[in-house]
GROMACS .gro file of C-alpha atoms in nm:
model
  393
    1MET     CA    1  -2.402  -3.920   2.601
    2ARG     CA    2  -2.229  -3.617   2.516
    3GLU     CA    3  -2.462  -3.283   2.436
    4THR     CA    4  -2.215  -3.054   2.289
    5TYR     CA    5  -1.921  -3.067   2.083
    6ASP     CA    6  -1.601  -2.857   2.035
    7GLU     CA    7  -1.473  -2.865   1.668
    8TYR     CA    8  -1.268  -3.132   1.735
    9GLY     CA    9  -1.537  -3.332   1.860
   10ALA     CA   10  -1.749  -3.286   1.579
   11ALA     CA   11  -1.514  -3.316   1.310
   12GLY     CA   12  -1.439  -3.670   1.501
   13ARG     CA   13  -1.806  -3.734   1.540
   14LEU     CA   14  -1.835  -3.708   1.147
   15ARG     CA   15  -1.517  -3.847   1.088
   16VAL     CA   16  -1.424  -3.561   0.892
   17PRO     CA   17  -1.091  -3.353   0.875
   18VAL     CA   18  -1.088  -3.043   1.193
   19ALA     CA   19  -0.987  -2.833   0.878
   20ALA     CA   20  -1.306  -2.936   0.696
   21TRP     CA   21  -1.529  -2.883   0.958
   22ARG     CA   22  -1.389  -2.522   1.012
   23TRP     CA   23  -1.463  -2.414   0.653
   24ALA     CA   24  -1.821  -2.563   0.628
   25THR     CA   25  -1.906  -2.337   0.952
   26ALA     CA   26  -1.750  -2.072   0.795
   27SER     CA   27  -1.909  -2.140   0.473
   28GLY     CA   28  -2.252  -2.216   0.583
   29VAL     CA   29  -2.239  -2.563   0.526
   30VAL     CA   30  -2.363  -2.630   0.906
   31PRO     CA   31  -2.481  -2.365   1.124
   32LEU     CA   32  -2.212  -2.140   1.336
   33ALA     CA   33  -2.184  -2.251   1.689
   34GLY     CA   34  -2.507  -2.216   1.915
   35ALA     CA   35  -2.461  -2.389   2.197
   36GLY     CA   36  -2.195  -2.162   2.359
   37ARG     CA   37  -1.837  -2.001   2.249
   38GLY     CA   38  -1.692  -2.281   2.000
   39GLN     CA   39  -1.984  -2.541   2.074
   40TRP     CA   40  -2.208  -2.708   1.896
   41SER     CA   41  -2.529  -2.917   1.988
   42ARG     CA   42  -2.535  -3.284   1.933
   43ALA     CA   43  -2.835  -3.221   1.716
   44VAL     CA   44  -2.683  -3.004   1.483
   45VAL     CA   45  -2.363  -3.206   1.455
   46GLU     CA   46  -2.564  -3.548   1.398
   47ALA     CA   47  -2.784  -3.352   1.128
   48ALA     CA   48  -2.486  -3.259   0.935
   49ASP     CA   49  -2.366  -3.460   0.616
   50PRO     CA   50  -2.026  -3.568   0.637
   51GLU     CA   51  -1.981  -3.590   0.283
   52ALA     CA   52  -2.116  -3.256   0.230
   53VAL     CA   53  -1.886  -3.170   0.508
   54ARG     CA   54  -1.623  -3.344   0.348
   55ALA     CA   55  -1.699  -3.205   0.019
   56ALA     CA   56  -1.669  -2.807   0.109
   57LEU     CA   57  -1.307  -2.817   0.139
   58GLN     CA   58  -1.116  -2.924  -0.131
   59GLY     CA   59  -0.789  -2.886   0.035
   60PRO     CA   60  -0.679  -2.584   0.262
   61ALA     CA   61  -0.349  -2.405   0.104
   62GLY     CA   62  -0.053  -2.278   0.319
   63ALA     CA   63  -0.002  -1.973   0.400
   64SER     CA   64   0.314  -1.877   0.171
   65TRP     CA   65   0.122  -1.999  -0.124
   66ALA     CA   66  -0.184  -1.722  -0.025
   67ALA     CA   67   0.077  -1.444   0.027
   68ASP     CA   68   0.245  -1.536  -0.313
   69ARG     CA   69  -0.129  -1.478  -0.465
   70LEU     CA   70  -0.206  -1.187  -0.276
   71THR     CA   71   0.125  -1.030  -0.377
   72GLU     CA   72   0.078  -1.129  -0.744
   73ALA     CA   73  -0.316  -0.930  -0.723
   74LEU     CA   74  -0.117  -0.640  -0.614
   75GLY     CA   75   0.030  -0.605  -0.942
   76GLU     CA   76   0.346  -0.507  -1.097
   77PRO     CA   77   0.549  -0.291  -1.051
   78LEU     CA   78   0.560  -0.390  -0.701
   79ARG     CA   79   0.666  -0.018  -0.611
   80TYR     CA   80   0.599   0.156  -0.266
   81ARG     CA   81   0.426  -0.166  -0.159
   82PRO     CA   82   0.612  -0.458   0.038
   83ARG     CA   83   0.516  -0.817  -0.096
   84VAL     CA   84   0.241  -0.976   0.100
   85THR     CA   85   0.432  -1.238   0.375
   86ALA     CA   86   0.311  -1.557   0.517
   87SER     CA   87   0.270  -1.379   0.859
   88ALA     CA   88   0.059  -1.120   0.690
   89VAL     CA   89  -0.213  -1.389   0.605
   90GLY     CA   90  -0.224  -1.472   0.999
   91HIS     CA   91  -0.280  -1.097   1.052
   92LEU     CA   92  -0.576  -1.126   0.778
   93VAL     CA   93  -0.713  -1.435   0.962
   94ARG     CA   94  -0.704  -1.229   1.296
   95ALA     CA   95  -0.915  -0.965   1.108
   96GLY     CA   96  -1.167  -1.206   1.030
   97LEU     CA   97  -1.074  -1.155   0.637
   98LEU     CA   98  -0.942  -1.512   0.601
   99THR     CA   99  -1.089  -1.862   0.792
  100TYR     CA  100  -0.839  -2.005   0.990
  101LEU     CA  101  -0.821  -2.391   0.899
  102GLY     CA  102  -0.513  -2.513   1.085
  103GLY     CA  103  -0.152  -2.477   1.108
  104GLU     CA  104   0.024  -2.216   1.333
  105MET     CA  105  -0.197  -1.901   1.401
  106ALA     CA  106   0.119  -1.677   1.266
  107CYS     CA  107   0.120  -1.835   0.942
  108PRO     CA  108  -0.224  -2.070   0.896
  109ASP     CA  109  -0.351  -2.264   0.647
  110VAL     CA  110  -0.628  -2.112   0.454
  111HIS     CA  111  -0.890  -2.181   0.178
  112PRO     CA  112  -0.768  -2.112  -0.159
  113GLY     CA  113  -1.115  -2.008  -0.319
  114GLN     CA  114  -1.139  -1.758  -0.015
  115VAL     CA  115  -0.767  -1.584  -0.097
  116ALA     CA  116  -0.893  -1.598  -0.471
  117ALA     CA  117  -1.216  -1.385  -0.362
  118LEU     CA  118  -0.992  -1.157  -0.168
  119ALA     CA  119  -0.750  -1.117  -0.432
  120CYS     CA  120  -0.985  -0.966  -0.664
  121ARG     CA  121  -1.142  -0.708  -0.431
  122ARG     CA  122  -1.041  -0.371  -0.536
  123ASP     CA  123  -0.995  -0.241  -0.200
  124LEU     CA  124  -0.717  -0.534  -0.110
  125PRO     CA  125  -0.420  -0.242  -0.100
  126ALA     CA  126  -0.617  -0.050   0.173
  127LEU     CA  127  -0.729  -0.371   0.336
  128LEU     CA  128  -0.378  -0.445   0.390
  129ASP     CA  129  -0.279  -0.096   0.492
  130ARG     CA  130  -0.547  -0.145   0.764
  131HIS     CA  131  -0.464  -0.460   0.885
  132VAL     CA  132  -0.115  -0.576   0.835
  133PRO     CA  133   0.173  -0.450   1.052
  134LEU     CA  134   0.514  -0.349   0.890
  135GLY     CA  135   0.872  -0.389   1.035
  136PRO     CA  136   1.114  -0.109   0.955
  137ASP     CA  137   1.245  -0.249   0.633
  138GLN     CA  138   0.842  -0.299   0.507
  139ALA     CA  139   0.756   0.026   0.649
  140ALA     CA  140   1.063   0.194   0.429
  141CYS     CA  141   0.923   0.001   0.114
  142ARG     CA  142   0.557   0.109   0.174
  143LEU     CA  143   0.666   0.462   0.221
  144GLY     CA  144   0.927   0.443  -0.083
  145VAL     CA  145   1.255   0.530   0.093
  146ARG     CA  146   1.583   0.393   0.191
  147ARG     CA  147   1.589   0.248   0.517
  148VAL     CA  148   1.816   0.503   0.671
  149ASP     CA  149   1.557   0.764   0.566
  150PHE     CA  150   1.272   0.566   0.733
  151ASP     CA  151   1.515   0.551   1.094
  152HIS     CA  152   1.488   0.915   1.082
  153VAL     CA  153   1.144   0.919   1.063
  154VAL     CA  154   1.138   0.738   1.369
  155ARG     CA  155   1.392   0.937   1.523
  156LEU     CA  156   1.209   1.253   1.446
  157GLY     CA  157   0.898   1.129   1.648
  158TRP     CA  158   0.686   1.108   1.333
  159ILE     CA  159   0.555   0.790   1.402
  160THR     CA  160   0.572   0.523   1.650
  161PRO     CA  161   0.558   0.160   1.703
  162THR     CA  162   0.225  -0.021   1.732
  163ALA     CA  163   0.349  -0.361   1.878
  164THR     CA  164   0.668  -0.564   1.853
  165VAL     CA  165   0.760  -0.902   1.767
  166ASP     CA  166   1.033  -1.136   1.859
  167ILE     CA  167   1.218  -1.287   1.617
  168THR     CA  168   1.465  -1.591   1.695
  169TYR     CA  169   1.746  -1.700   1.517
  170LYS     CA  170   1.763  -2.109   1.568
  171ARG     CA  171   2.084  -2.153   1.425
  172GLN     CA  172   2.278  -1.840   1.579
  173GLY     CA  173   2.120  -1.828   1.865
  174GLY     CA  174   1.948  -1.510   2.056
  175THR     CA  175   1.615  -1.317   2.007
  176THR     CA  176   1.582  -0.974   1.843
  177THR     CA  177   1.278  -0.760   1.900
  178VAL     CA  178   1.167  -0.605   1.570
  179PRO     CA  179   0.928  -0.302   1.598
  180LEU     CA  180   0.591  -0.321   1.397
  181TYR     CA  181   0.392   0.010   1.254
  182SER     CA  182   0.063   0.059   1.119
  183ALA     CA  183   0.089   0.058   0.749
  184GLU     CA  184  -0.168   0.337   0.713
  185ASP     CA  185   0.051   0.567   0.945
  186VAL     CA  186   0.296   0.506   0.727
  187ALA     CA  187   0.158   0.587   0.413
  188LEU     CA  188  -0.020   0.871   0.573
  189LEU     CA  189   0.315   1.011   0.635
  190THR     CA  190   0.350   1.206   0.270
  191VAL     CA  191  -0.014   1.372   0.380
  192THR     CA  192   0.105   1.457   0.727
  193ARG     CA  193   0.420   1.606   0.653
  194PRO     CA  194   0.342   1.812   0.347
  195SER     CA  195   0.670   2.000   0.379
  196VAL     CA  196   0.910   1.725   0.302
  197ASP     CA  197   1.011   1.673  -0.043
  198TRP     CA  198   0.920   1.316  -0.087
  199HIS     CA  199   0.961   1.308  -0.432
  200ALA     CA  200   1.349   1.416  -0.395
  201LEU     CA  201   1.335   1.193  -0.082
  202ARG     CA  202   1.271   0.896  -0.317
  203THR     CA  203   1.500   0.957  -0.560
  204LEU     CA  204   1.828   0.963  -0.337
  205THR     CA  205   2.104   0.767  -0.462
  206PRO     CA  206   2.280   0.502  -0.255
  207GLY     CA  207   2.535   0.644  -0.021
  208ARG     CA  208   2.375   1.043  -0.005
  209ARG     CA  209   2.310   1.167   0.317
  210SER     CA  210   1.948   1.202   0.378
  211PRO     CA  211   1.796   1.560   0.418
  212LEU     CA  212   1.584   1.428   0.724
  213ALA     CA  213   1.975   1.393   0.921
  214ALA     CA  214   1.954   1.797   0.950
  215LEU     CA  215   1.599   1.812   1.100
  216THR     CA  216   1.567   1.817   1.478
  217PRO     CA  217   1.273   1.601   1.643
  218ASP     CA  218   0.945   1.672   1.751
  219PRO     CA  219   0.933   1.786   2.117
  220PRO     CA  220   0.786   1.551   2.346
  221GLY     CA  221   0.427   1.493   2.377
  222GLU     CA  222   0.187   1.515   2.085
  223TYR     CA  223   0.249   1.699   1.799
  224ARG     CA  224   0.014   2.004   1.730
  225VAL     CA  225  -0.069   2.174   1.420
  226LEU     CA  226  -0.235   2.556   1.351
  227LEU     CA  227  -0.526   2.602   1.104
  228ALA     CA  228  -0.287   2.644   0.832
  229GLY     CA  229  -0.097   2.314   0.930
  230ILE     CA  230  -0.478   2.154   0.865
  231ALA     CA  231  -0.516   2.302   0.548
  232ARG     CA  232  -0.189   2.217   0.399
  233ILE     CA  233  -0.247   1.867   0.490
  234ALA     CA  234  -0.613   1.864   0.358
  235GLY     CA  235  -0.479   2.057   0.064
  236VAL     CA  236  -0.760   2.321   0.068
  237GLY     CA  237  -0.735   2.706   0.212
  238ARG     CA  238  -0.709   2.836   0.581
  239ALA     CA  239  -1.081   2.944   0.524
  240ALA     CA  240  -1.208   2.609   0.420
  241VAL     CA  241  -1.071   2.473   0.799
  242VAL     CA  242  -1.219   2.748   0.941
  243ASN     CA  243  -1.543   2.664   0.792
  244TRP     CA  244  -1.547   2.284   0.890
  245ARG     CA  245  -1.464   2.382   1.232
  246ARG     CA  246  -1.754   2.622   1.244
  247ARG     CA  247  -1.993   2.344   1.087
  248HIS     CA  248  -1.904   2.051   1.214
  249PRO     CA  249  -1.953   1.994   1.603
  250ASP     CA  250  -1.730   1.688   1.604
  251PHE     CA  251  -1.450   1.899   1.498
  252PRO     CA  252  -1.099   1.825   1.734
  253VAL     CA  253  -1.121   2.076   2.025
  254PRO     CA  254  -0.768   2.283   2.057
  255ALA     CA  255  -0.514   2.088   2.286
  256ALA     CA  256  -0.327   2.421   2.305
  257GLY     CA  257  -0.271   2.795   2.167
  258THR     CA  258  -0.518   3.081   2.205
  259ASP     CA  259  -0.881   3.158   2.047
  260VAL     CA  260  -0.696   3.345   1.768
  261HIS     CA  261  -0.426   3.068   1.682
  262PRO     CA  262  -0.550   2.723   1.808
  263GLU     CA  263  -0.340   2.409   1.816
  264PHE     CA  264  -0.481   2.072   1.760
  265ALA     CA  265  -0.325   1.715   1.794
  266LEU     CA  266  -0.218   1.616   1.490
  267ARG     CA  267  -0.368   1.261   1.561
  268ASP     CA  268  -0.678   1.382   1.618
  269VAL     CA  269  -0.692   1.634   1.318
  270VAL     CA  270  -0.591   1.325   1.111
  271ALA     CA  271  -0.873   1.107   1.225
  272TRP     CA  272  -1.151   1.358   1.175
  273LEU     CA  273  -1.020   1.414   0.804
  274LEU     CA  274  -1.017   1.045   0.726
  275ASP     CA  275  -1.369   1.009   0.878
  276HIS     CA  276  -1.519   1.294   0.684
  277ASP     CA  277  -1.340   1.205   0.372
  278LYS     CA  278  -1.120   1.528   0.348
  279ILE     CA  279  -0.803   1.287   0.301
  280ALA     CA  280  -0.748   0.970   0.189
  281VAL     CA  281  -0.506   0.701   0.269
  282PRO     CA  282  -0.249   0.685  -0.048
  283ALA     CA  283  -0.305   0.309  -0.169
  284ALA     CA  284  -0.155   0.346  -0.497
  285LEU     CA  285   0.072   0.566  -0.703
  286PRO     CA  286  -0.070   0.756  -1.012
  287ALA     CA  287   0.036   0.613  -1.302
  288ALA     CA  288   0.093   0.682  -1.668
  289THR     CA  289   0.035   0.437  -1.975
  290LEU     CA  290   0.275   0.479  -2.288
  291THR     CA  291   0.180   0.326  -2.603
  292VAL     CA  292   0.526   0.318  -2.774
  293GLY     CA  293   0.653   0.198  -3.108
  294PRO     CA  294   0.893   0.238  -3.385
  295ALA     CA  295   0.951   0.591  -3.559
  296LEU     CA  296   0.963   0.436  -3.855
  297GLY     CA  297   0.744   0.156  -4.019
  298PRO     CA  298   0.418  -0.006  -3.911
  299GLY     CA  299   0.576  -0.238  -3.577
  300THR     CA  300   0.399  -0.388  -3.321
  301PRO     CA  301   0.353  -0.068  -3.029
  302GLU     CA  302   0.450  -0.165  -2.636
  303ARG     CA  303   0.199  -0.063  -2.380
  304LEU     CA  304   0.392   0.041  -2.097
  305ARG     CA  305   0.344   0.152  -1.750
  306MET     CA  306   0.518   0.434  -1.564
  307ASP     CA  307   0.465   0.485  -1.185
  308ASP     CA  308   0.484   0.833  -0.994
  309PRO     CA  309   0.521   1.050  -1.368
  310LEU     CA  310   0.671   1.353  -1.366
  311LEU     CA  311   0.594   1.515  -1.708
  312GLU     CA  312   0.789   1.840  -1.771
  313LEU     CA  313   0.661   2.025  -2.059
  314THR     CA  314   0.879   2.306  -2.197
  315ASP     CA  315   0.763   2.670  -2.299
  316ASP     CA  316   1.020   2.665  -2.579
  317ALA     CA  317   1.031   2.469  -2.881
  318GLU     CA  318   1.412   2.428  -2.919
  319ASP     CA  319   1.444   2.287  -2.619
  320GLU     CA  320   1.314   1.927  -2.485
  321ASP     CA  321   1.030   1.784  -2.289
  322ARG     CA  322   1.097   1.532  -2.012
  323LEU     CA  323   0.927   1.247  -1.863
  324SER     CA  324   1.044   1.029  -1.583
  325GLY     CA  325   0.892   0.759  -1.319
  326TRP     CA  326   0.926   0.431  -1.232
  327MET     CA  327   0.908   0.102  -1.454
  328SER     CA  328   0.970  -0.237  -1.410
  329ASP     CA  329   1.276  -0.377  -1.556
  330THR     CA  330   1.102  -0.589  -1.825
  331ASP     CA  331   0.914  -0.247  -1.954
  332ALA     CA  332   1.218  -0.040  -1.913
  333ASP     CA  333   1.381  -0.276  -2.121
  334ALA     CA  334   1.126  -0.244  -2.394
  335LEU     CA  335   1.130   0.079  -2.422
  336ALA     CA  336   1.518   0.119  -2.419
  337GLN     CA  337   1.531  -0.145  -2.727
  338LEU     CA  338   1.261   0.062  -2.918
  339ALA     CA  339   1.437   0.415  -2.824
  340ALA     CA  340   1.802   0.261  -2.958
  341ALA     CA  341   1.651   0.176  -3.301
  342GLY     CA  342   1.706   0.433  -3.570
  343PRO     CA  343   1.533   0.788  -3.491
  344GLY     CA  344   1.389   0.651  -3.160
  345ALA     CA  345   1.083   0.569  -3.046
  346ALA     CA  346   0.743   0.718  -3.113
  347ILE     CA  347   0.483   0.762  -2.844
  348ARG     CA  348   0.151   0.683  -3.038
  349ARG     CA  349  -0.010   0.796  -2.672
  350LEU     CA  350   0.099   0.903  -2.322
  351THR     CA  351  -0.182   0.916  -2.064
  352ALA     CA  352  -0.080   1.083  -1.751
  353PRO     CA  353  -0.246   1.250  -1.453
  354GLY     CA  354  -0.299   1.598  -1.494
  355THR     CA  355  -0.260   1.652  -1.851
  356THR     CA  356  -0.441   1.554  -2.179
  357PRO     CA  357  -0.301   1.236  -2.401
  358LEU     CA  358  -0.030   1.363  -2.634
  359ALA     CA  359   0.168   1.186  -2.902
  360VAL     CA  360   0.555   1.243  -3.033
  361PRO     CA  361   0.612   1.089  -3.378
  362GLY     CA  362   0.985   1.017  -3.302
  363HIS     CA  363   1.335   1.095  -3.163
  364VAL     CA  364   1.203   1.007  -2.806
  365ARG     CA  365   1.542   0.863  -2.630
  366VAL     CA  366   1.606   0.719  -2.282
  367ILE     CA  367   1.858   0.972  -2.125
  368ASP     CA  368   1.850   0.827  -1.770
  369ARG     CA  369   1.826   0.497  -1.577
  370PHE     CA  370   1.826   0.510  -1.230
  371ARG     CA  371   1.835   0.282  -0.927
  372ALA     CA  372   1.755   0.381  -0.628
  373GLY     CA  373   1.844   0.281  -0.285
  374THR     CA  374   1.499   0.096  -0.255
  375GLY     CA  375   1.606  -0.113  -0.521
  376GLY     CA  376   1.310   0.058  -0.772
  377LEU     CA  377   1.412   0.177  -1.171
  378ARG     CA  378   1.341   0.533  -1.250
  379VAL     CA  379   1.365   0.594  -1.623
  380THR     CA  380   1.372   0.952  -1.779
  381LEU     CA  381   1.282   0.998  -2.135
  382ALA     CA  382   1.325   1.306  -2.345
  383TRP     CA  383   1.234   1.432  -2.701
  384PRO     CA  384   1.229   1.745  -2.862
  385ALA     CA  385   0.922   1.980  -2.742
  386ARG     CA  386   0.852   2.074  -3.104
  387LEU     CA  387   0.735   1.733  -3.202
  388ARG     CA  388   0.510   1.704  -2.932
  389GLY     CA  389   0.129   1.709  -3.056
  390MET     CA  390  -0.203   1.592  -2.881
  391VAL     CA  391  -0.372   1.277  -2.967
  392ARG     CA  392  -0.622   1.264  -3.199
  393ARG     CA  393  -0.954   1.127  -3.073
   0.00000   0.00000   0.00000
C-alpha cells in the first residue's frame, strides 16, 4: 500500500480535481506537503475531507480573466502603465503571489478570490513593478515615452535586459527573441537620470526627432556618479550625501575617482538609496482633481481627474493662468462640453500637488487637446488670472 502521494495521487485518492487539491493546500484546508517535496503521507490524505476539498475551490479562473481584473484595479486613466497581461499573471504565480491551479505555467489558472484580494492591495502597482518584467513596447508605456525614445534609452546604455523570451509565430513561421526589462529599473530612469527633461520627452508629437538621439552612449562598464550626482538623484544637497557617507557604514564604497572626488557605481548607489528610503520607485503619477460645472446656473458639477498636472500661475492679472495634464477621453469630452457652454466652465475646486485649492468662477477654456505618440491625451486649460480665487473652506 502506498505510503506517500503527490498532488495527482492525492487528488485521485479523494476523487477531486487536482486544482481543488492545490487550492486546498494553499488555503490551509489540508496541511502542506510534509512527507518530502510535493509529497503527502497516506495518513494526511486519508484524513482529508473530500467534500471540504471540493468546496474550497468553486472553479479556477483563466489568466486572461485575472489580468483584466488586475488592470481594472489599477484604475483609469491607465497612463504610464501597461495593461496587465496573461503572461504577467504567470510571473505573479512564480513570485508566490498567486497559487498555480493548472494550465500552462506561462498563463496559468488561478483562484478568483485570491485575484480579488490581490487587486485590493494598495501596493499592487509596486508588486507588478517588482515581479513582472516588461517587453520594449510595455517598457516605453511604463516610462511614458514613444517606443523610439525607449530604443534610444537602450542604445545609450541606461538600461539593459534582465531576460529574454522567444515568441513563435505559428502562422508566418519563425521565432523572435524579445528582450525583457525590469519594470523597477524602467520606472527609476526618471529618478536616476535627472538631467533629462522627461516632461518634454513625454509630450513629443508623433514624427518629432527624439532629443535622446543627439546623446552619446555611456562608456563601456558600470556607470559612475559623483557625490553631486547622488545628491541630484536623491533631491538633496551635496552636504547631505557627505553626511550619509560618514554616518552609514554600509554606504557604497567608491568604484573609482580620488579621495576628493570619489566616483560610485550607479547601481550600488540606487540600491542603497532605495534600501534607506532616500528615493522611491515612482508607482503612480501625481494627479489633480477638478470639480467643474457650468459658469451660469446651478448645473451638476463633474469630478474629473488630471494626471501629471502642470499648473502655471501668472503674476500679471491681465494674463492667463494655464493648467495641463493627461486625461481620459471621457473626462476630456465632459470638460470640453462644459467649457463650450456660454461663458465657459467654472472650476468649483482644483486640488493639485504643490498648491492650495483654487476656484475660477468662469471663462475656463480648453485651448489644446494633444494626442501624444504613446496614445495619451493631454489637455490644456486657460482662464483669466484676475478670476482666480482660493476655495472657501
